[in-house]
Tab-separated table of C-alpha atoms in Angstrom:
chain	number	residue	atom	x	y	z
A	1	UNK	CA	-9.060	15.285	2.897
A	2	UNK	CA	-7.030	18.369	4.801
A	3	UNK	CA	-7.835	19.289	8.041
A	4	UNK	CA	-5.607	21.057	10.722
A	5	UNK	CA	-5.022	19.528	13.533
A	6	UNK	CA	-2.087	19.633	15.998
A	7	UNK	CA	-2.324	16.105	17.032
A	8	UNK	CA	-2.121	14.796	13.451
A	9	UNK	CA	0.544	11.933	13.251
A	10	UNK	CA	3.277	11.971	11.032
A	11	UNK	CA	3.342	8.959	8.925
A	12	UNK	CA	6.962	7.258	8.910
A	13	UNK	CA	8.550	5.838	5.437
A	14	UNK	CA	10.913	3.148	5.379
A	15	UNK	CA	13.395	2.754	2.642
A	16	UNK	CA	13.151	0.460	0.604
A	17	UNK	CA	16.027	-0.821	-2.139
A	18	UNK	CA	18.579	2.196	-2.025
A	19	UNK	CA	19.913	1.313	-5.198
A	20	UNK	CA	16.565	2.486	-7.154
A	21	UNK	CA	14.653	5.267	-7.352
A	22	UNK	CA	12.801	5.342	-4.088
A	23	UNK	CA	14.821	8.156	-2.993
A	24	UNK	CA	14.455	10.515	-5.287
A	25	UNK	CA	10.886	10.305	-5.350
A	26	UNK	CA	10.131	10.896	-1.953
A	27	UNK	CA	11.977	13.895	-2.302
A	28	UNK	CA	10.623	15.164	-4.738
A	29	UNK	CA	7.116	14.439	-2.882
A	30	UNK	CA	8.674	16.280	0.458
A	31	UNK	CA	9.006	19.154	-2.006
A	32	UNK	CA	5.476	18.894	-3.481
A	33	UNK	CA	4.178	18.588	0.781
A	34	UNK	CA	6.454	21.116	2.110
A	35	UNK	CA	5.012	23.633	-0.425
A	36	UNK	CA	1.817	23.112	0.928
A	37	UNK	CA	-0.240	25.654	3.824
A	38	UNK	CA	1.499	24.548	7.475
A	39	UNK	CA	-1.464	21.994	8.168
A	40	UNK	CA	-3.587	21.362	5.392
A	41	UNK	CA	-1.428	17.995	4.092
A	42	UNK	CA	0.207	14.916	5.787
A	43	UNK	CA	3.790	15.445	7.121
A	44	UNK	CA	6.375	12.441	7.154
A	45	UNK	CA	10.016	11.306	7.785
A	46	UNK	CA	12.062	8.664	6.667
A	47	UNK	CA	14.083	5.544	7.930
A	48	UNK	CA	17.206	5.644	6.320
A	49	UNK	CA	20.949	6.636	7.046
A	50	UNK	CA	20.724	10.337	6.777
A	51	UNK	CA	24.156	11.066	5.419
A	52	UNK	CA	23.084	9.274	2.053
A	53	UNK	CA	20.250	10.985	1.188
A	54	UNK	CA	21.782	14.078	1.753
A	55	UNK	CA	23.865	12.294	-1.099
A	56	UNK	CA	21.581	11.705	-3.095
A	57	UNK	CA	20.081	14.694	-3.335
A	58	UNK	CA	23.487	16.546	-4.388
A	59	UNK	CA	23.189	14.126	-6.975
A	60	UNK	CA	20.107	15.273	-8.308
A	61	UNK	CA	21.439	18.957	-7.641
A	62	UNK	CA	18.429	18.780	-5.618
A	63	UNK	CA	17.819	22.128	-3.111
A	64	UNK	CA	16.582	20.101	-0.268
A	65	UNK	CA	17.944	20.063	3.065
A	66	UNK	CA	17.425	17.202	5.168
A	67	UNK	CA	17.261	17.215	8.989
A	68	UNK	CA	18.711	14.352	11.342
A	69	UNK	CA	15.533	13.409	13.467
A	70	UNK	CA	15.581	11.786	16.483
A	71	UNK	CA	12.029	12.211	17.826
A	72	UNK	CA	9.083	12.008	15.529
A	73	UNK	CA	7.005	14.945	17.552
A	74	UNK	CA	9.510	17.203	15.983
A	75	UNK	CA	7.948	16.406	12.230
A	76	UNK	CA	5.633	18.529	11.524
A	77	UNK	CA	7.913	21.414	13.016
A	78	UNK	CA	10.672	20.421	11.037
A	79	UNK	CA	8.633	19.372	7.744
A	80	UNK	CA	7.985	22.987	6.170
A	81	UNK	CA	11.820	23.521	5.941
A	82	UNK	CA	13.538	20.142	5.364
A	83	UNK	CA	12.585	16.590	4.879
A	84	UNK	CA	13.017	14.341	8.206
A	85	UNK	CA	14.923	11.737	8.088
A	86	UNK	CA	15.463	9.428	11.446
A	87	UNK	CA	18.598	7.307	11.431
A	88	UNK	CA	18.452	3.656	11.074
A	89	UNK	CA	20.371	1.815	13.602
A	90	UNK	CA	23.886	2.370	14.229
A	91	UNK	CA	24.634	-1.339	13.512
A	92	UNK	CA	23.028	-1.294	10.128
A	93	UNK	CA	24.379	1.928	8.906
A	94	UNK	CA	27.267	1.084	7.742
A	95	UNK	CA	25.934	-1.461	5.408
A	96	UNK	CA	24.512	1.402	3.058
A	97	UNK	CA	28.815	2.393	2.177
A	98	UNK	CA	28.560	0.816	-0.906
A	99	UNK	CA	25.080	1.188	-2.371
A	100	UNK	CA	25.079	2.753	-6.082
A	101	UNK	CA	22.182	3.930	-8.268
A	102	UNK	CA	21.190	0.907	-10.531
A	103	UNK	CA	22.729	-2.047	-8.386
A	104	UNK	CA	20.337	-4.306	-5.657
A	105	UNK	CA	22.887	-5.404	-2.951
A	106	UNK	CA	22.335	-7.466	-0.835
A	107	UNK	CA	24.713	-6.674	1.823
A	108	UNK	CA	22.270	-3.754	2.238
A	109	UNK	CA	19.312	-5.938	2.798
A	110	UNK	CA	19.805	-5.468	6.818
A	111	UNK	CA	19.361	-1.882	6.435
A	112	UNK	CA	16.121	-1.832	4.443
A	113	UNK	CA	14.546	-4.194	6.739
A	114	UNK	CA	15.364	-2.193	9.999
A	115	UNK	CA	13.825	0.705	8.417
A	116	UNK	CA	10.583	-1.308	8.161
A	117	UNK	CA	10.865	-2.614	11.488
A	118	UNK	CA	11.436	0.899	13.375
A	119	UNK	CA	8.293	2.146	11.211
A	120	UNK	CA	6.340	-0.446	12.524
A	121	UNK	CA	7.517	0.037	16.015
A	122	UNK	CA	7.138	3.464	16.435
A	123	UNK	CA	3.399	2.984	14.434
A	124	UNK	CA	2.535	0.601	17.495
A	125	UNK	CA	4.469	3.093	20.179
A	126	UNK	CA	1.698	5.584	18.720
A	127	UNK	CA	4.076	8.124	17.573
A	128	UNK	CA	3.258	7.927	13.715
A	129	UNK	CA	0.363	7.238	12.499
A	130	UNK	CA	0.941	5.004	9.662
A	131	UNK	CA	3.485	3.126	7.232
A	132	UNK	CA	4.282	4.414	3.692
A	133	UNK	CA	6.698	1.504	2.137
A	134	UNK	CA	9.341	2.983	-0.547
A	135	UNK	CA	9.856	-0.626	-3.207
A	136	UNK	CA	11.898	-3.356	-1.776
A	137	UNK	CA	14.042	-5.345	-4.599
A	138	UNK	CA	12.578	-8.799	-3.380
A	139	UNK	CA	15.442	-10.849	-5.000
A	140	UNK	CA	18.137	-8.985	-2.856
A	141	UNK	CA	16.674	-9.562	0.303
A	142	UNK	CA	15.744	-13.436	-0.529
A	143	UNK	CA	19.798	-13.493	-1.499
A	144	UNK	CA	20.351	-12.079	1.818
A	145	UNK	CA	18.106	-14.511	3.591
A	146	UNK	CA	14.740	-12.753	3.655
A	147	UNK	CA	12.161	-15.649	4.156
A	148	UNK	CA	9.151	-13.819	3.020
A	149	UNK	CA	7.692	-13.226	-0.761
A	150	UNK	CA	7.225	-9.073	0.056
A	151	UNK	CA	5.898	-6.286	2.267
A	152	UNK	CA	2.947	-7.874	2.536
A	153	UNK	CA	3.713	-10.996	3.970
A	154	UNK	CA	6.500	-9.582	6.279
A	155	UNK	CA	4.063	-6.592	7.844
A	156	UNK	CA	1.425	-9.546	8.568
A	157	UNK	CA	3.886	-11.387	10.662
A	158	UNK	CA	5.652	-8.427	12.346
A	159	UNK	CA	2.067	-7.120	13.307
A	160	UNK	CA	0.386	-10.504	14.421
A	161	UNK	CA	0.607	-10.158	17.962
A	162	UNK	CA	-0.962	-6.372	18.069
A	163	UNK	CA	-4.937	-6.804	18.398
A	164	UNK	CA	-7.239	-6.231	16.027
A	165	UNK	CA	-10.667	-3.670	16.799
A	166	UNK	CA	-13.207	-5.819	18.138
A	167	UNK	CA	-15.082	-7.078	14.873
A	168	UNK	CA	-12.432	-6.654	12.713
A	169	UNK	CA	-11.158	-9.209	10.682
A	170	UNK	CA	-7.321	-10.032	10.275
A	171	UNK	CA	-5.541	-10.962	7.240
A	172	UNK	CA	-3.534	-9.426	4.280
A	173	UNK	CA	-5.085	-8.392	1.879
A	174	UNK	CA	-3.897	-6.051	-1.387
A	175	UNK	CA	-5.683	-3.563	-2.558
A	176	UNK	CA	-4.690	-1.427	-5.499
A	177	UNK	CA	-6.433	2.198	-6.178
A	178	UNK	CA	-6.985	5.343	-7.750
A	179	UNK	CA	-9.255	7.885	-6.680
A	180	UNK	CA	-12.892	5.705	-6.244
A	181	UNK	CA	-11.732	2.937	-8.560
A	182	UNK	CA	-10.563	-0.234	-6.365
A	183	UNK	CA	-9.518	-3.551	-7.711
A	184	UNK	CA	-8.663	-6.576	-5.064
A	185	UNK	CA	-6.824	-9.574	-6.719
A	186	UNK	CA	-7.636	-12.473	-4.506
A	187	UNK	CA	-4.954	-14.642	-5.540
A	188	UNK	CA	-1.735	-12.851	-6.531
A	189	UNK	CA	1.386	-14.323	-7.218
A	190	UNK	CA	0.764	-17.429	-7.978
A	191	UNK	CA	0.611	-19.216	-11.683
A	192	UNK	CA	-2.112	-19.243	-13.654
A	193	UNK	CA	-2.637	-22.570	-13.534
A	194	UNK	CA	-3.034	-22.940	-10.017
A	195	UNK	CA	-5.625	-19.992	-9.738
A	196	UNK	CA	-8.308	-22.425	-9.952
A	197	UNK	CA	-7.719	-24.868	-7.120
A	198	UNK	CA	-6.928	-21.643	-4.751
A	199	UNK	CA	-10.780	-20.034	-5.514
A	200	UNK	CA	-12.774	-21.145	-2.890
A	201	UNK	CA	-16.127	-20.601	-1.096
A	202	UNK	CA	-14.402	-19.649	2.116
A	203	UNK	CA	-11.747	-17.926	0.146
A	204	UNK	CA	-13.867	-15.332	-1.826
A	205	UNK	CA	-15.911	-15.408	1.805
A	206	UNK	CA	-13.070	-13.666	3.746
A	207	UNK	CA	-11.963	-11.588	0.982
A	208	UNK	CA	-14.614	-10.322	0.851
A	209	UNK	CA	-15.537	-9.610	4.450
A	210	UNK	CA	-12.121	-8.062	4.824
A	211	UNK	CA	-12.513	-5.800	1.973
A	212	UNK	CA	-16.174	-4.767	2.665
A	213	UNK	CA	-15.032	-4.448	6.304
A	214	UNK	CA	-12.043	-1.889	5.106
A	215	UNK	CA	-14.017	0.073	2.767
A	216	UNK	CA	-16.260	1.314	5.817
A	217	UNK	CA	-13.453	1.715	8.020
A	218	UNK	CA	-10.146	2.957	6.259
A	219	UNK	CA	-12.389	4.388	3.035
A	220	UNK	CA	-15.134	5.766	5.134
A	221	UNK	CA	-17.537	4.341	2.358
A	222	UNK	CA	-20.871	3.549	4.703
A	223	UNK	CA	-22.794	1.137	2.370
A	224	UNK	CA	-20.164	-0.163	0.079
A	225	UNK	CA	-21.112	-2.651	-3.358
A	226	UNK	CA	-18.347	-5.260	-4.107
A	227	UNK	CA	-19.031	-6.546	-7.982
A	228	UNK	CA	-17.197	-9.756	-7.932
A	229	UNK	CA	-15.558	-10.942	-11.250
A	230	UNK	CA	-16.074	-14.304	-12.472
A	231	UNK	CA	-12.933	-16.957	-13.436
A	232	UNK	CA	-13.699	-18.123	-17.226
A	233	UNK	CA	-14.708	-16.320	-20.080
A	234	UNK	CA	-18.277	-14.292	-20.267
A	235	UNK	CA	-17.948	-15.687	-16.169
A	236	UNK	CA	-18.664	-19.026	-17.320
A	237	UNK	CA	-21.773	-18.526	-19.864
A	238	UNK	CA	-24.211	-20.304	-17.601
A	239	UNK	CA	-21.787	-23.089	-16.904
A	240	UNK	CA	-20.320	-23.960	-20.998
A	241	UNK	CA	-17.218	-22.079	-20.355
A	242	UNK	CA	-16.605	-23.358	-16.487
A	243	UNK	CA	-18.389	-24.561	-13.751
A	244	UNK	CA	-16.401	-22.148	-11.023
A	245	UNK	CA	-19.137	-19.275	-11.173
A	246	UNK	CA	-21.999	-21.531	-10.917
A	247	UNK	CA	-20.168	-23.844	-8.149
A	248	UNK	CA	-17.960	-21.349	-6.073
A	249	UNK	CA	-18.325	-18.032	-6.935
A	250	UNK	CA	-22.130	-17.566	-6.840
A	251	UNK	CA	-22.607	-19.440	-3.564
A	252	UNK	CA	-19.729	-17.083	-1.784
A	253	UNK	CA	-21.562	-13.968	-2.997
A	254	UNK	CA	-24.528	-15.955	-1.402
A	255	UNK	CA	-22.597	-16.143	1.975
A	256	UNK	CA	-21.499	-12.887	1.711
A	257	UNK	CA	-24.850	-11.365	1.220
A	258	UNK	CA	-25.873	-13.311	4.122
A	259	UNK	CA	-23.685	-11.151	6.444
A	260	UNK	CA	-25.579	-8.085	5.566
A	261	UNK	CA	-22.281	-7.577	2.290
A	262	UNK	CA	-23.759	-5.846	-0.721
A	263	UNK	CA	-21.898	-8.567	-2.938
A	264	UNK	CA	-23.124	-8.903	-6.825
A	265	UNK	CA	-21.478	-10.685	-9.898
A	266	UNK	CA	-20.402	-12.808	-10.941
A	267	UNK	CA	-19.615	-10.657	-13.854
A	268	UNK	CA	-17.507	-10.982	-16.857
A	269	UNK	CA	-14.267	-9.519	-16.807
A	270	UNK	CA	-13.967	-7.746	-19.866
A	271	UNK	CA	-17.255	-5.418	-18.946
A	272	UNK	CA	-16.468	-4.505	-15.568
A	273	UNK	CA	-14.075	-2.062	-15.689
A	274	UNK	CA	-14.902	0.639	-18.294
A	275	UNK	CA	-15.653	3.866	-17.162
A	276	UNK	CA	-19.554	3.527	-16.720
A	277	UNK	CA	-19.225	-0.026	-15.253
A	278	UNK	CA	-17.088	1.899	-12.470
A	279	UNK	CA	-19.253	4.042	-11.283
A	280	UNK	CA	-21.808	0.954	-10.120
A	281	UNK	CA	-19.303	-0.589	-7.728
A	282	UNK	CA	-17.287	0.693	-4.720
A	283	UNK	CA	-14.428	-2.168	-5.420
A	284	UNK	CA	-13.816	-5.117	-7.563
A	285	UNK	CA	-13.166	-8.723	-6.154
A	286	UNK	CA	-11.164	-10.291	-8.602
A	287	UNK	CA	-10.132	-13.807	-8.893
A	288	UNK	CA	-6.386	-13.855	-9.659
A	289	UNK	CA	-3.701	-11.028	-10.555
A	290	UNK	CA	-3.925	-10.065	-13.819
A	291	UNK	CA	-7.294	-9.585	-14.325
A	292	UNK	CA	-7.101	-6.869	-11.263
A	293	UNK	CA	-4.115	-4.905	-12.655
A	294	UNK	CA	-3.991	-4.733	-16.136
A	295	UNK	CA	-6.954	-2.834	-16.294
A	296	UNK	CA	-5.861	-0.401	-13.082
A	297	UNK	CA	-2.164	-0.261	-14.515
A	298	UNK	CA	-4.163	0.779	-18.035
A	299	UNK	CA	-6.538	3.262	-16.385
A	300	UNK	CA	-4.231	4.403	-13.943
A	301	UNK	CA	-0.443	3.458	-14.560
A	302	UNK	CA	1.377	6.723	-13.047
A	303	UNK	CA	-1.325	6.968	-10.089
A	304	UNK	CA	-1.965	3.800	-8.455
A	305	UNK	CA	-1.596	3.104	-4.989
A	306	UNK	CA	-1.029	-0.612	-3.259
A	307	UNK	CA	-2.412	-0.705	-0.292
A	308	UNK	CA	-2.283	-3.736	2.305
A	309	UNK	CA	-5.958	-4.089	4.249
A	310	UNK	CA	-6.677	-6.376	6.832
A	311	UNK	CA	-3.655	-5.511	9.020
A	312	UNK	CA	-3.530	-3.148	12.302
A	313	UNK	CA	-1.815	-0.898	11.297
A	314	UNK	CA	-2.315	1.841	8.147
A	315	UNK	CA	0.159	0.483	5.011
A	316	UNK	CA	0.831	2.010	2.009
A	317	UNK	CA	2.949	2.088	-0.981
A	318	UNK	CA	3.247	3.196	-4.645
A	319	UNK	CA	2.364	0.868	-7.217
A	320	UNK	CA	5.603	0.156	-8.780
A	321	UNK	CA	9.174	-1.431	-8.651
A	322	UNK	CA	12.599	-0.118	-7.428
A	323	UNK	CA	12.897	1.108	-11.203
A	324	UNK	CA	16.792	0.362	-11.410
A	325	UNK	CA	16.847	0.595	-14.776
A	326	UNK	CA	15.880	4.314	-14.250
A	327	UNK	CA	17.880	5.186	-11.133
A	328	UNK	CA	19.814	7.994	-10.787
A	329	UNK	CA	18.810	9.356	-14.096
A	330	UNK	CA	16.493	12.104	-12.520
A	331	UNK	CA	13.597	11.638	-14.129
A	332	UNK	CA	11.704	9.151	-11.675
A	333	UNK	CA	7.970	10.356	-11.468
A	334	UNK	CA	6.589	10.695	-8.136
A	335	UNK	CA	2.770	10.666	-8.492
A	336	UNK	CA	1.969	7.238	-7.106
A	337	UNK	CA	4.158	7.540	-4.146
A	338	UNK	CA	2.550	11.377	-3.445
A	339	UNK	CA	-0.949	9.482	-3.942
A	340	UNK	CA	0.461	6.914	-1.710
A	341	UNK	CA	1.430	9.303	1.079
A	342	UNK	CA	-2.097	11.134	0.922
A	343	UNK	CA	-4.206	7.727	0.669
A	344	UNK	CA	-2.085	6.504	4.081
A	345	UNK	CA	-3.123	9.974	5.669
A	346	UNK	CA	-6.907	9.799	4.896
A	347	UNK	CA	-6.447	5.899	5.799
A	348	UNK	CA	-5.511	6.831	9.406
A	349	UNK	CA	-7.853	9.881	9.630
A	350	UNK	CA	-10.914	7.641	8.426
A	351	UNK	CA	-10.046	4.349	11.153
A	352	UNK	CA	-9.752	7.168	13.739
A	353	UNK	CA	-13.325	8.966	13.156
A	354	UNK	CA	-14.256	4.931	13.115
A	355	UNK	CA	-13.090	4.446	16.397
A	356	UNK	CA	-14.443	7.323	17.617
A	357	UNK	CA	-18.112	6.609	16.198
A	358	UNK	CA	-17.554	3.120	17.546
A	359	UNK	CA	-16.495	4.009	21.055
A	360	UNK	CA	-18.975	7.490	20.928
């Protein structure tokens, strides 16, 4: 989606570990943007100590020039020529002195969460529209004190107090896509073994709500189909492989249907994803991790987006790691984050024609 409009926000970017390769692969998605007709793409800035990436970009003997920005009107004026980069907090700044390509510190883990925090301030101060998340190293910030599992977790708390629209349900939930195929893993990372006792009625219920909810409102999708996967092989064979689909699963897609949710399934895994299957469905409920992203990762392992529904605010991210085995080496592909970046901008562009129906 590209329109042209002077009151498009910009979306912010925070961070993320600056030891890997989030860095270089937002700029080489500023270049891929800035080349772009003045209004016909998303603009952004990032959250980070602006004197490093200007270092890191030498290091890539990169011909970007960044620009120190202090107020994020000034984007999309500044965009065309350099990437935007607003300056984290003086008292965190100084924390980044000793970040190297490769290495997760955690005496940096201040910084990369102050980044996140100013995106999601300025997000609710209305002056960007929505949050692209460069990858965190999780085991850096927990050494640093970081009480929360990831982005996910973290944005649901810092965003709790901020209302909901009227209707809307609340709660995290991940999303991964590319293009029209969708995948939700309803439990994620958790063992296997404990998938089970975590699939209930209510659970698949509000999953499901949330999901169908999103898909009208951030995917502009009108009369969406969810095709819910079943737990056991061949989704239980009538029961001889599991009593889940016959006990839980069916009677949630019974409650969901009830609230007006074009649910079906339970289906068996292993058909539901192949390239005619996909074009049945809008998005597929699944019941634990794997079985939602080994078969996006397979169809889609350079393009996916994760995407965090259920919040107030537009979040995005690509769908990979901080890639520090790969840092600093240059050759960092950027295609999920740019997919990222444009999936956040059609995101905040489809809640706001939503709104406006809703209010109109």
């Amino acid at each position: 989606m590209t329109t042209d409009t002077e009151d498009r926000l910009p979306l912010a970017v925070s961070m993320g570990e600056p030891g890997g390769v989030g860095t270089e692969i937002l700029l080489k998605a500023w270049k891929h943007f800035s080349e772009m007709p003045p209004g016909q793409g998303p603009t952004f800035f990032l959250i980070d100590d602006p004197m490093r990436v200007e270092r890191v970009a030498r290091a890539f003997n990169a011909d970007i020039p960044i620009a120190t920005l202090s107020d994020p009107s000034r984007t999309q004026e500044l965009f065309p020529s350099a990437l935007p980069v607003m300056a984290l907090p003086e008292d965190t700044l100084g924390l980044l002195k000793e970040c190297e390509f490769g290495k997760a510190l955690p005496a940096s883990a201040p910084a990369v969460v102050a980044s996140i925090d100013r995106a999601v301030e300025l997000i609710s101060e209305g002056a960007a529209g929505g949050l692209v998340t460069l990858p965190i190293q999780k085991e850096a910030l927990a050494d640093a004190g970081f009480a929360h599992p990831g982005h996910t977790e973290y944005l649901e708390k810092m965003t709790a107090k901020t209302d909901m629209p009227k209707g809307v349900e609340r709660g995290a939930v991940m999303i991964l896509t590319a293009g029209p195929f969708r995948v939700v893993p309803m439990t994620v990372h958790v063992s296997l073994s404990e998938v089970p006792a975590l699939i209930t009625k209510e659970r698949i219920f509000r999953t499901g709500l949330i999901l169908a909810q999103a898909l009208v409102r951030d995917y502009g999708i009108p009369a969406p189909r969810i095709a819910v996967a079943g737990l056991n092989p061949h989704a239980g064979e009538g029961g001889k492989l599991g009593k889940e689909e016959q006990e839980t699963i069916l009677p949630a897609i019974s409650m969901l249907r009830e609230r007006g949710i074009d649910a079906i399934g339970p289906f068996p895994a292993d058909t539901m994803f192949h390239e005619e299957a996909r074009t049945k469905y809008s998005a597929a409920l699944c019941m634990y991790h794997d079985q939602a992203l080994i078969p996006m990762k397979t169809a889609a392992f350079y393009a996916a987006v994760n995407t965090t529904l259920g919040l107030p605010i537009v979040r995005t991210s690509p769908d990979h790691g901080t890639g520090l085995d790969i840092a600093g080496k240059g050759h960092a592909r950027p295609d999920s984050l740019i997919n990222a970046i444009y999936s956040a901008d059609r995101m905040v562009m489809a809640r706001n024609a939503f709104q406006h129906q809703t209010n109109g």
